[in-house]
Amino acid sequence: MLSVYSTYVTAIFLEGIFFLTIGVIISSVIDVFISDETISKIVPSGRITGIAVSSLTGLLFPVCECGIVPVVAGLIRKGLPVSHAVTMLLSIPVVNLVTFTSTYYAFPGSPGIAFLRMAGGITVSFCLGLTVSLFLEDDSVLKIKHEEKRYTPLMQNNSVLLNHLCVPGCSCHHGETRSKMTPAEKIRGMFNHSVTEFFETGKYFIIGVLVTSAFQTFIPKNALDDVSGTFPLPELFMTGYAYILSICSQTDAFVARSMSSYFGPGALLCFMISGAMIDVKTTMMLRVIFRKRFILFLAAAIIISTVCFSLLAEAVLKIL
Amino acid sequence: MKLLRYIYMFREFILLSFLFITLERLVNGRQLYSFLNPGYHIFVNLAMVTVFLLTASALFIAAGRDIKTEVSRDYFKYLVFLVLIGLLNIGPDSEAFNSHVAAGSNITPDASMNSFSSGSDIKPGPDADIYNTSGDFIEITKENYYFIVNDIYSAPEKYEGKRISVDGFVYKSKKLRNCDFIIARLIIYCCAADAGIGGFITDASGINEVFRKDEWLRVDGVLRLEERGGEKPAPVLKLESFKRIPADKEPYIYPVYN
């Protein structure tokens, strides 16, 4: 059993390690070389426009969920509104061309599935981003370190200031003297920050990998198939199944196809949309950025909105 | 105690070095084939570069620390990395993994190959000869496996009556007849986490032999279409001869996308 467990651990870790490491390096580059003002100029100022643009970011940056968490953490430190960050985190793994292509190939007879998956990714991430923007305050969402307070023009619209969100023990000289640093100091600061962030984010990534692998090793797949028949809503079952499996969003369409004789397109869409947005591994990694309560809220909101979208999509498919 | 302090001072460097060495072993020992589709190996090679950069940075960080002020804290974070590195070094056991995935699969004769059923995602590559299915005898190898099996499940009538030779391990399902088994291989689209079973129902009724679960065989038989309770007739291999073979050291089938 240990060799099977280690096979899952190794496979899932190898699948994500490059995206994690490049994610922490990009996050550190953003942190050291890009000023808060640059970010506030790039991000559209309007709430709706900003969230809408965030939901389409994945079309330019096809990054999987392991890489996007540290990058978004870096952007939040630079003053990206939390609502935009949440939208990006949810949409990028689904709304990108690599995911679209693999879904299109996995369902060659039904190209509509790939388009509906994209549409679902955009809709769900937009709605949840808007919810966060309208109803939640930053300090109820972010995991705050009370070390240094700072705010940017973008954050002034919100009711609270964004507190310093750097990883503990980081020696990258956030904030205070960055503009006075020489290029060599900046590069050194960037790598120092990368190492610290790698261990901080990597810890959650590895715990996610260990837990997912335990599920894969100790819960036989046919046990889940047996349960599926007795479950009231197959859509709900498939979101749970995707959560446990934690398969990379760029290949999960093939696994969904293998279940197409048991489940309808609505349930398969649930599997592909919610699984890409939140799973065991991502839940652990989100601990780097968000408070536990918000992660629970996010998971529940993703499941509910994905199920609603999928039921609607299935009805549309039937009419067509 | 001083040694422990020095170890703690260099903690990130030590762990990242172990991680880098582990990745190097996996890449150069050709072990990646047991975990990942070759299309994704490039990302592990790139990860070696990024992990190397982080390792070098960690050395500079450690060199800038003062041994007197380094106090141990947050062991848990580093313990998690140690556990991971230990698990990464256990190495693959493809036989145990084959058996595990097969035992957890819920294959029925009608739906056993549903992962292939609608596929036209694979097209013959430049080495087109191995994809030739026009003759009466078809040898299914690792290279042409996904393409041909895909095609057989898409258009089984095209293959009816043809003799087929294929390697795989014996997978027995309670939903099959006693004299049947599936000559199976694991298909991995991305990594071992998405492994699923592929293969043919094999009818061994004319052969007086007991086949053990998970043993590797090269089977030779004629493809027939039989009613097995599904929506349409299923392709079944009527076993004519077989040979016991050692388990393949790189046993997985990796779809390659053109």
Coordinates of C-alpha atoms in Angstrom, one line a residue:
Chain A
M1 CA 0.0 0.0 0.0
L2 CA 2.9 2.4 0.8
S3 CA 4.2 2.0 -2.8
V4 CA 0.8 2.8 -4.2
Y5 CA 0.5 5.8 -1.9
S6 CA 4.0 7.0 -2.9
T7 CA 3.1 6.6 -6.6
Y8 CA 0.2 8.9 -6.2
V9 CA 2.2 11.4 -4.1
T10 CA 5.1 11.4 -6.6
A11 CA 2.8 11.7 -9.7
I12 CA 0.7 14.6 -8.3
F13 CA 3.7 16.4 -6.9
L14 CA 5.7 16.1 -10.2
E15 CA 2.6 17.4 -12.1
G16 CA 2.5 20.5 -10.0
I17 CA 6.0 21.3 -8.8
F18 CA 7.1 23.4 -11.9
F19 CA 4.0 25.5 -11.7
L20 CA 4.4 26.0 -8.0
T21 CA 8.0 27.1 -8.3
I22 CA 7.5 29.3 -11.3
G23 CA 4.5 30.7 -9.5
V24 CA 6.5 31.8 -6.4
I25 CA 9.2 33.2 -8.6
I26 CA 6.7 35.3 -10.7
S27 CA 5.1 36.4 -7.4
S28 CA 8.5 37.6 -6.1
V29 CA 9.2 39.4 -9.4
I30 CA 5.9 41.2 -9.1
D31 CA 6.6 41.9 -5.5
V32 CA 10.1 43.4 -6.0
F33 CA 10.0 44.9 -9.5
I34 CA 6.4 46.1 -10.0
S35 CA 5.2 49.0 -8.0
D36 CA 1.8 49.3 -6.4
E37 CA 1.0 52.2 -8.8
T38 CA 1.7 50.1 -11.9
I39 CA -0.8 47.5 -10.7
S40 CA -3.4 50.1 -10.0
K41 CA -2.9 51.5 -13.5
I42 CA -3.3 48.1 -15.1
V43 CA -6.4 47.0 -13.2
P44 CA -9.6 48.5 -14.6
S45 CA -11.0 50.9 -12.0
G46 CA -14.7 50.0 -12.4
R47 CA -16.0 47.2 -10.2
I48 CA -17.9 45.3 -12.9
T49 CA -15.3 45.9 -15.6
G50 CA -12.5 44.9 -13.3
I51 CA -14.1 41.6 -12.3
A52 CA -15.2 40.9 -15.9
V53 CA -11.6 41.4 -17.1
S54 CA -10.3 39.3 -14.2
S55 CA -12.6 36.4 -15.2
L56 CA -10.9 36.4 -18.7
T57 CA -7.3 36.6 -17.5
G58 CA -6.7 32.9 -18.1
L59 CA -7.0 33.4 -21.8
L60 CA -3.7 35.3 -21.7
F61 CA -2.0 33.3 -18.8
P62 CA -2.8 29.6 -19.0
V63 CA -1.6 28.7 -15.6
C64 CA -2.9 25.8 -13.5
E65 CA -4.2 26.0 -10.0
C66 CA -0.8 25.2 -8.4
G67 CA 0.9 28.2 -10.0
I68 CA -1.8 30.8 -9.7
V69 CA -2.1 30.9 -5.9
P70 CA 1.4 32.4 -5.2
V71 CA 1.0 34.8 -8.2
V72 CA -2.3 36.1 -6.9
A73 CA -0.9 36.3 -3.4
G74 CA 1.8 38.6 -4.9
L75 CA -0.8 40.7 -6.7
I76 CA -2.9 41.1 -3.5
R77 CA 0.2 42.4 -1.7
K78 CA 0.5 45.0 -4.5
G79 CA -3.1 46.2 -3.9
L80 CA -5.1 44.1 -6.3
P81 CA -8.7 44.2 -4.9
V82 CA -9.7 40.9 -3.2
S83 CA -12.7 40.5 -5.5
H84 CA -10.5 40.6 -8.6
A85 CA -8.1 38.2 -7.0
V86 CA -10.9 35.7 -6.1
T87 CA -12.2 36.0 -9.7
M88 CA -8.8 35.3 -11.1
L89 CA -8.1 32.3 -8.8
L90 CA -11.4 30.7 -9.8
S91 CA -11.4 31.5 -13.5
I92 CA -7.8 31.0 -14.6
P93 CA -7.7 27.1 -14.2
V94 CA -11.0 26.8 -16.2
V95 CA -11.0 29.7 -18.6
N96 CA -7.7 29.0 -20.5
L97 CA -6.9 27.7 -23.9
V98 CA -5.1 24.6 -22.7
T99 CA -8.1 23.5 -20.7
F100 CA -10.5 24.4 -23.5
T101 CA -8.4 22.3 -26.0
S102 CA -8.2 19.2 -23.8
T103 CA -11.9 19.4 -23.1
Y104 CA -12.7 19.8 -26.8
Y105 CA -10.6 16.7 -27.6
A106 CA -12.0 14.7 -24.7
F107 CA -15.5 15.2 -26.1
P108 CA -15.1 15.2 -29.9
G109 CA -18.7 14.4 -30.5
S110 CA -20.0 17.2 -28.3
P111 CA -18.0 20.4 -28.8
G112 CA -20.7 22.3 -26.8
I113 CA -19.3 20.8 -23.6
A114 CA -16.0 22.6 -24.0
F115 CA -17.8 25.9 -24.7
L116 CA -20.1 25.4 -21.8
R117 CA -17.2 24.7 -19.5
M118 CA -15.6 28.0 -20.4
A119 CA -18.9 29.8 -20.0
G120 CA -19.4 28.1 -16.6
G121 CA -15.9 29.2 -15.5
I122 CA -16.6 32.8 -16.5
T123 CA -20.1 32.9 -15.0
V124 CA -19.2 31.3 -11.6
S125 CA -16.0 33.3 -11.1
F126 CA -17.7 36.6 -12.1
C127 CA -20.6 36.0 -9.7
L128 CA -18.4 35.0 -6.8
G129 CA -16.0 37.9 -7.5
L130 CA -19.0 40.3 -7.4
T131 CA -20.4 38.7 -4.2
V132 CA -17.0 39.3 -2.5
S133 CA -16.9 42.8 -3.8
L134 CA -20.4 43.7 -2.7
F135 CA -20.8 41.9 0.6
L136 CA -17.4 41.0 2.1
E137 CA -14.8 43.2 3.7
D138 CA -11.1 42.5 3.1
D139 CA -10.3 41.8 6.7
S140 CA -12.9 39.0 6.8
V141 CA -11.4 37.4 3.8
L142 CA -7.6 37.8 4.0
K143 CA -5.3 36.1 6.3
I144 CA -3.8 39.2 7.9
K145 CA -0.5 39.7 9.5
H146 CA -0.5 42.7 11.8
E147 CA 3.1 43.6 11.1
E148 CA 2.9 46.6 8.8
K149 CA -0.1 48.5 7.4
R150 CA -0.1 49.8 3.9
Y151 CA -2.7 50.8 1.4
T152 CA -2.8 51.7 -2.2
P153 CA -5.1 53.9 -4.2
L154 CA -7.2 50.9 -5.3
M155 CA -7.8 49.9 -1.7
Q156 CA -9.0 53.3 -0.6
N157 CA -12.5 52.5 -2.0
N158 CA -12.8 49.6 0.4
S159 CA -13.7 50.0 4.0
V160 CA -10.5 48.6 5.5
L161 CA -6.9 48.9 4.7
L162 CA -5.1 46.0 3.3
N163 CA -2.6 44.9 5.8
H164 CA 0.8 43.5 5.1
L165 CA 0.4 40.0 3.7
C166 CA 4.0 38.9 3.4
V167 CA 5.0 35.4 4.4
P168 CA 6.4 35.1 7.9
G169 CA 10.2 35.3 8.1
C170 CA 10.5 36.9 4.7
S171 CA 13.5 39.1 4.3
C172 CA 12.5 40.9 1.2
H173 CA 12.3 44.4 2.7
H174 CA 8.6 44.9 1.7
G175 CA 7.4 48.4 1.3
E176 CA 9.7 50.7 3.1
T177 CA 12.9 51.1 1.1
R178 CA 12.3 49.3 -2.1
S179 CA 12.7 52.4 -4.4
K180 CA 16.1 53.0 -2.9
M181 CA 17.4 49.4 -3.5
T182 CA 20.0 48.8 -6.2
P183 CA 19.2 46.3 -9.0
A184 CA 21.5 43.7 -7.4
E185 CA 19.7 44.1 -4.0
K186 CA 16.4 43.8 -5.7
I187 CA 17.4 40.5 -7.4
R188 CA 18.7 39.2 -4.1
G189 CA 15.5 40.3 -2.4
M190 CA 13.5 38.6 -5.1
F191 CA 15.2 35.2 -4.6
N192 CA 15.1 35.5 -0.8
H193 CA 11.4 36.1 -1.1
S194 CA 11.0 33.2 -3.5
V195 CA 12.6 30.7 -1.1
T196 CA 10.5 31.9 1.9
E197 CA 7.3 31.8 -0.2
F198 CA 8.2 28.4 -1.6
F199 CA 8.3 26.9 1.8
E200 CA 5.2 28.7 3.0
T201 CA 3.0 27.9 -0.1
G202 CA 4.8 24.5 -0.6
K203 CA 3.8 23.4 2.8
Y204 CA 0.1 23.7 2.0
F205 CA 0.7 22.3 -1.5
I206 CA 2.4 19.2 -0.1
I207 CA -0.3 18.7 2.6
G208 CA -2.8 18.8 -0.2
V209 CA -0.9 16.3 -2.2
L210 CA -0.6 13.9 0.8
V211 CA -4.3 14.1 1.6
T212 CA -5.4 13.7 -2.0
S213 CA -3.1 10.7 -2.4
A214 CA -4.6 9.1 0.7
F215 CA -8.1 9.5 -0.8
Q216 CA -6.9 8.0 -4.0
T217 CA -5.2 5.1 -2.3
F218 CA -7.7 4.2 0.4
I219 CA -11.1 4.9 -1.3
P220 CA -11.6 2.5 -4.2
K221 CA -13.1 4.2 -7.2
N222 CA -15.9 1.6 -7.5
A223 CA -17.0 2.5 -4.0
L224 CA -17.7 6.0 -5.3
D225 CA -19.5 4.6 -8.3
D226 CA -21.7 2.5 -6.1
V227 CA -22.6 5.6 -4.0
S228 CA -23.4 7.6 -7.1
G229 CA -26.5 5.6 -7.9
T230 CA -28.1 6.4 -4.5
F231 CA -27.1 10.1 -4.4
P232 CA -30.1 12.5 -4.9
L233 CA -28.3 15.0 -7.2
P234 CA -25.6 13.5 -9.4
E235 CA -24.3 17.1 -10.0
L236 CA -23.6 17.4 -6.3
F237 CA -22.0 14.0 -6.2
M238 CA -19.7 14.9 -9.0
T239 CA -18.5 18.2 -7.3
G240 CA -17.6 16.1 -4.2
Y241 CA -15.9 13.5 -6.4
A242 CA -13.9 16.2 -8.2
Y243 CA -12.9 17.7 -4.9
I244 CA -11.5 14.5 -3.6
L245 CA -9.7 13.4 -6.8
S246 CA -7.9 16.8 -7.2
I247 CA -6.9 16.1 -10.8
C248 CA -5.2 18.9 -12.8
S249 CA -7.7 21.0 -14.7
Q250 CA -5.9 20.5 -17.9
T251 CA -6.6 16.8 -18.0
D252 CA -9.7 16.2 -15.9
A253 CA -11.8 16.3 -19.1
F254 CA -10.5 12.8 -20.0
V255 CA -11.5 11.4 -16.6
A256 CA -14.9 13.1 -17.0
R257 CA -15.3 11.4 -20.4
S258 CA -14.6 8.0 -18.8
M259 CA -17.7 8.5 -16.6
S260 CA -19.9 9.7 -19.5
S261 CA -21.9 6.5 -19.5
Y262 CA -22.9 7.0 -15.9
F263 CA -23.5 10.7 -15.8
G264 CA -25.2 13.3 -17.9
P265 CA -23.5 16.4 -19.3
G266 CA -24.7 18.6 -16.4
A267 CA -22.9 16.3 -13.8
L268 CA -19.8 16.1 -16.0
L269 CA -19.7 19.9 -16.3
C270 CA -20.0 20.1 -12.5
F271 CA -17.0 17.8 -12.2
M272 CA -14.9 19.8 -14.6
I273 CA -15.8 23.3 -13.4
S274 CA -15.9 22.9 -9.6
G275 CA -12.9 20.5 -9.6
A276 CA -10.8 23.0 -11.4
M277 CA -11.8 25.8 -9.1
I278 CA -11.5 24.0 -5.7
D279 CA -10.2 20.6 -4.6
V280 CA -8.3 19.2 -1.6
K281 CA -5.0 20.5 -2.9
T282 CA -6.3 24.0 -3.7
T283 CA -8.1 24.3 -0.4
M284 CA -4.8 23.7 1.4
M285 CA -3.0 26.2 -0.8
L286 CA -5.6 28.9 -0.4
R287 CA -4.7 28.9 3.3
V288 CA -1.7 31.0 2.3
I289 CA -4.0 33.9 1.3
F290 CA -7.4 33.5 2.9
R291 CA -9.0 32.9 6.3
K292 CA -10.4 29.5 7.0
R293 CA -13.9 30.7 7.2
F294 CA -13.7 32.4 3.9
I295 CA -12.3 29.3 2.2
L296 CA -15.3 27.3 3.6
F297 CA -17.7 30.0 2.3
L298 CA -15.9 29.9 -1.1
A299 CA -16.1 26.1 -1.4
A300 CA -19.8 26.1 -0.6
A301 CA -20.5 29.0 -3.0
I302 CA -18.5 27.3 -5.8
I303 CA -20.5 24.1 -5.3
I304 CA -23.9 25.8 -5.2
S305 CA -23.2 28.1 -8.2
T306 CA -21.6 25.3 -10.3
V307 CA -24.6 23.0 -9.7
C308 CA -27.0 25.8 -10.6
F309 CA -25.1 26.6 -13.8
S310 CA -24.8 22.9 -14.8
L311 CA -28.5 22.3 -14.3
L312 CA -29.2 25.3 -16.5
A313 CA -26.7 24.2 -19.1
E314 CA -28.2 20.7 -19.2
A315 CA -31.7 22.2 -19.8
V316 CA -30.3 24.3 -22.6
L317 CA -28.6 21.3 -24.1
K318 CA -31.8 19.4 -24.0
I319 CA -33.7 22.2 -25.8
L320 CA -31.0 22.4 -28.5
Chain B
M1 CA 23.5 20.9 19.9
K2 CA 25.7 23.2 17.8
L3 CA 25.4 20.8 14.9
L4 CA 21.6 21.0 15.1
R5 CA 21.8 24.8 15.1
Y6 CA 24.0 24.7 12.0
I7 CA 21.5 22.2 10.4
Y8 CA 18.7 24.6 11.3
M9 CA 20.6 27.6 9.9
F10 CA 20.9 25.8 6.5
R11 CA 17.4 24.2 6.7
E12 CA 16.0 25.5 3.4
F13 CA 19.3 24.8 1.5
I14 CA 19.4 21.2 2.8
L15 CA 15.8 20.4 2.0
L16 CA 16.0 22.1 -1.5
S17 CA 19.2 20.1 -2.2
F18 CA 17.5 16.9 -1.3
L19 CA 14.6 17.8 -3.5
F20 CA 16.9 18.7 -6.4
I21 CA 18.8 15.4 -6.1
T22 CA 15.5 13.5 -5.9
L23 CA 14.2 15.2 -9.1
E24 CA 17.5 14.5 -10.8
R25 CA 17.3 10.8 -9.9
L26 CA 13.7 10.6 -11.2
V27 CA 14.7 12.2 -14.5
N28 CA 17.9 10.4 -15.1
G29 CA 16.8 7.1 -13.8
R30 CA 13.9 7.1 -16.4
Q31 CA 11.5 6.8 -13.5
L32 CA 9.3 9.6 -14.8
Y33 CA 7.6 7.1 -17.1
S34 CA 6.1 5.4 -14.1
F35 CA 4.3 8.6 -13.0
L36 CA 3.7 11.0 -15.8
N37 CA 2.7 11.1 -19.5
P38 CA 6.0 11.9 -21.4
G39 CA 4.3 15.0 -22.8
Y40 CA 4.6 16.4 -19.3
H41 CA 8.2 15.4 -18.6
I42 CA 9.4 18.8 -19.9
F43 CA 7.8 20.4 -16.8
V44 CA 9.8 18.2 -14.5
N45 CA 13.0 19.2 -16.4
L46 CA 12.0 22.9 -16.1
A47 CA 11.3 22.3 -12.4
M48 CA 14.9 21.1 -11.9
V49 CA 16.0 24.6 -13.2
T50 CA 13.6 26.5 -10.8
V51 CA 14.4 24.3 -7.8
F52 CA 18.2 24.7 -8.6
L53 CA 17.7 28.5 -8.6
L54 CA 15.9 28.3 -5.2
T55 CA 18.6 26.0 -3.8
A56 CA 21.3 28.5 -4.7
S57 CA 19.3 31.3 -3.2
A58 CA 18.7 29.3 0.0
L59 CA 22.5 28.9 0.3
F60 CA 22.9 32.7 0.2
I61 CA 20.1 33.2 2.7
A62 CA 21.8 30.7 5.1
A63 CA 25.2 32.3 4.6
G64 CA 23.8 35.6 5.7
R65 CA 22.4 34.3 9.0
D66 CA 24.0 34.5 12.4
I67 CA 24.3 31.1 14.1
K68 CA 23.8 32.9 17.5
T69 CA 20.4 34.3 16.6
E70 CA 19.0 31.2 14.7
V71 CA 16.4 29.8 17.0
S72 CA 14.5 26.7 16.1
R73 CA 10.8 27.3 15.3
D74 CA 8.1 26.0 13.0
Y75 CA 9.5 22.5 12.7
F76 CA 6.2 21.3 11.1
K77 CA 6.8 23.1 7.8
Y78 CA 10.1 21.4 7.3
L79 CA 8.8 18.1 8.6
V80 CA 6.2 18.1 5.8
F81 CA 9.0 18.6 3.2
L82 CA 11.0 15.7 4.8
V83 CA 8.0 13.4 4.6
L84 CA 7.5 14.3 1.0
I85 CA 11.2 13.7 0.0
G86 CA 11.0 10.4 1.8
L87 CA 7.9 9.3 -0.2
L88 CA 9.4 10.6 -3.5
N89 CA 12.4 8.3 -2.9
I90 CA 10.4 5.1 -2.4
G91 CA 10.3 4.5 -6.2
P92 CA 7.7 3.1 -8.5
D93 CA 6.1 -0.3 -8.1
S94 CA 4.1 -0.7 -11.3
E95 CA 2.7 -4.2 -10.5
A96 CA 1.2 -3.0 -7.2
F97 CA -0.2 0.1 -8.9
N98 CA -1.7 -1.9 -11.8
S99 CA -3.3 -4.2 -9.3
H100 CA -4.6 -1.3 -7.1
V101 CA -6.2 0.6 -10.0
A102 CA -7.7 -2.6 -11.5
A103 CA -9.2 -3.6 -8.1
G104 CA -10.8 -0.2 -7.7
S105 CA -12.3 -0.1 -11.2
N106 CA -15.8 -0.9 -11.9
I107 CA -15.6 -2.3 -15.4
T108 CA -18.6 -4.0 -16.9
P109 CA -18.5 -5.7 -20.3
D110 CA -20.7 -3.0 -21.9
A111 CA -19.0 0.0 -20.4
S112 CA -15.5 -1.3 -19.9
M113 CA -14.0 0.8 -22.7
N114 CA -16.2 3.9 -22.4
S115 CA -13.1 6.1 -22.0
F116 CA -12.3 5.2 -25.6
S117 CA -15.7 5.0 -27.0
S118 CA -16.1 8.4 -28.5
G119 CA -12.5 9.1 -29.2
S120 CA -11.0 10.4 -32.4
D121 CA -8.5 12.5 -30.7
I122 CA -5.5 10.5 -31.8
K123 CA -4.3 10.5 -35.3
P124 CA -1.4 8.4 -36.8
G125 CA 1.9 10.2 -36.4
P126 CA 4.8 10.1 -38.9
D127 CA 5.5 6.4 -38.2
A128 CA 2.3 5.5 -40.0
D129 CA 3.1 1.8 -40.6
I130 CA 2.4 0.7 -37.0
Y131 CA -1.1 2.2 -37.4
N132 CA -1.9 0.2 -40.4
T133 CA -5.0 -1.9 -39.8
S134 CA -5.8 -3.0 -43.3
G135 CA -4.4 -6.6 -43.0
D136 CA -6.0 -9.6 -41.3
F137 CA -3.5 -9.6 -38.5
I138 CA -3.0 -6.6 -36.2
E139 CA -0.2 -6.5 -33.7
I140 CA -1.1 -4.0 -30.9
T141 CA 2.1 -2.6 -29.4
K142 CA 2.6 0.1 -26.8
E143 CA 3.2 2.6 -29.5
N144 CA -0.1 2.0 -31.5
Y145 CA -2.2 0.8 -28.5
Y146 CA -4.2 3.9 -27.9
F147 CA -4.9 4.7 -31.5
I148 CA -6.0 1.1 -32.5
V149 CA -8.0 0.3 -29.3
N150 CA -9.7 3.7 -29.7
D151 CA -10.5 2.9 -33.3
I152 CA -11.8 -0.7 -32.4
Y153 CA -14.2 0.8 -29.9
S154 CA -15.3 3.5 -32.3
A155 CA -15.9 1.3 -35.3
P156 CA -15.8 -2.4 -34.1
E157 CA -17.4 -3.8 -37.2
K158 CA -14.3 -2.8 -39.2
Y159 CA -12.2 -5.2 -37.1
E160 CA -14.6 -8.2 -36.8
G161 CA -12.9 -11.5 -37.7
K162 CA -9.4 -10.0 -37.6
R163 CA -6.7 -11.7 -35.6
I164 CA -5.2 -9.5 -32.9
S165 CA -2.1 -9.9 -30.7
V166 CA -1.8 -7.7 -27.6
D167 CA 0.1 -7.7 -24.3
G168 CA -1.5 -6.8 -21.0
F169 CA -2.3 -8.0 -17.5
V170 CA -5.2 -10.2 -16.4
Y171 CA -8.0 -8.2 -14.9
K172 CA -11.0 -10.2 -13.6
S173 CA -14.3 -8.6 -12.9
K174 CA -17.2 -10.2 -11.1
K175 CA -19.4 -8.8 -13.9
L176 CA -17.7 -11.1 -16.5
R177 CA -18.4 -14.8 -17.1
N178 CA -16.0 -17.2 -15.3
C179 CA -14.2 -18.0 -18.5
D180 CA -13.7 -14.4 -19.3
F181 CA -11.1 -11.9 -18.3
I182 CA -10.0 -8.5 -19.5
I183 CA -6.5 -8.2 -21.1
A184 CA -5.8 -4.8 -19.6
R185 CA -3.4 -1.9 -19.6
L186 CA -3.4 1.3 -17.6
I187 CA -3.9 4.5 -19.6
I188 CA -2.4 7.6 -18.1
Y189 CA -3.5 10.9 -19.7
C190 CA -1.4 13.2 -17.5
C191 CA -0.3 11.6 -14.2
A192 CA -0.9 8.4 -12.3
A193 CA -3.8 10.1 -10.4
D194 CA -5.9 9.9 -13.5
A195 CA -5.0 6.3 -14.5
G196 CA -7.8 4.2 -15.9
I197 CA -8.1 0.7 -17.4
G198 CA -8.1 -0.1 -21.1
G199 CA -8.3 -3.4 -22.9
F200 CA -10.5 -6.1 -24.3
I201 CA -12.8 -8.7 -22.9
T202 CA -11.1 -12.0 -23.6
D203 CA -13.1 -15.2 -24.0
A204 CA -10.9 -18.1 -22.8
S205 CA -13.6 -20.7 -22.9
G206 CA -11.7 -23.0 -25.3
I207 CA -8.5 -22.9 -23.3
N208 CA -8.0 -25.3 -20.4
E209 CA -5.9 -22.9 -18.3
V210 CA -6.3 -20.9 -15.1
F211 CA -5.2 -17.3 -15.4
R212 CA -4.2 -15.5 -12.3
K213 CA -5.3 -12.0 -11.6
D214 CA -2.5 -9.4 -12.5
E215 CA -0.3 -11.9 -14.4
W216 CA 1.1 -10.6 -17.7
L217 CA 0.2 -12.3 -20.9
R218 CA 0.7 -11.9 -24.7
V219 CA -2.6 -13.1 -26.1
D220 CA -3.5 -13.9 -29.7
G221 CA -7.1 -14.2 -30.8
V222 CA -9.9 -13.4 -33.2
L223 CA -12.1 -10.3 -32.6
R224 CA -15.8 -11.0 -32.5
L225 CA -18.8 -8.8 -31.8
E226 CA -21.0 -10.2 -29.0
E227 CA -24.1 -9.1 -27.2
R228 CA -22.9 -8.4 -23.6
G229 CA -25.8 -6.5 -22.3
G230 CA -24.8 -3.2 -23.6
E231 CA -26.4 -0.8 -26.0
K232 CA -24.4 -2.2 -28.9
P233 CA -22.3 -5.4 -29.4
A234 CA -19.0 -5.4 -27.6
P235 CA -15.7 -6.4 -29.2
V236 CA -14.6 -9.6 -27.6
L237 CA -11.3 -11.3 -28.2
K238 CA -11.7 -15.1 -28.7
L239 CA -8.5 -16.4 -27.2
E240 CA -6.6 -18.8 -29.5
S241 CA -3.1 -18.8 -27.9
F242 CA -1.3 -17.1 -25.1
K243 CA 2.2 -16.7 -23.7
R244 CA 3.1 -15.7 -20.1
I245 CA 5.5 -12.8 -20.3
P246 CA 7.4 -10.8 -17.6
A247 CA 5.6 -7.6 -16.4
D248 CA 6.5 -4.6 -18.5
K249 CA 8.8 -2.3 -16.6
E250 CA 7.1 0.7 -18.2
P251 CA 3.7 -0.7 -18.4
Y252 CA 1.5 2.3 -18.9
I253 CA -0.1 3.6 -22.1
Y254 CA 0.3 7.3 -22.7
P255 CA -1.9 8.9 -25.3
V256 CA 0.1 11.3 -27.4
Y257 CA -1.8 14.2 -28.8
N258 CA -0.9 15.3 -32.3

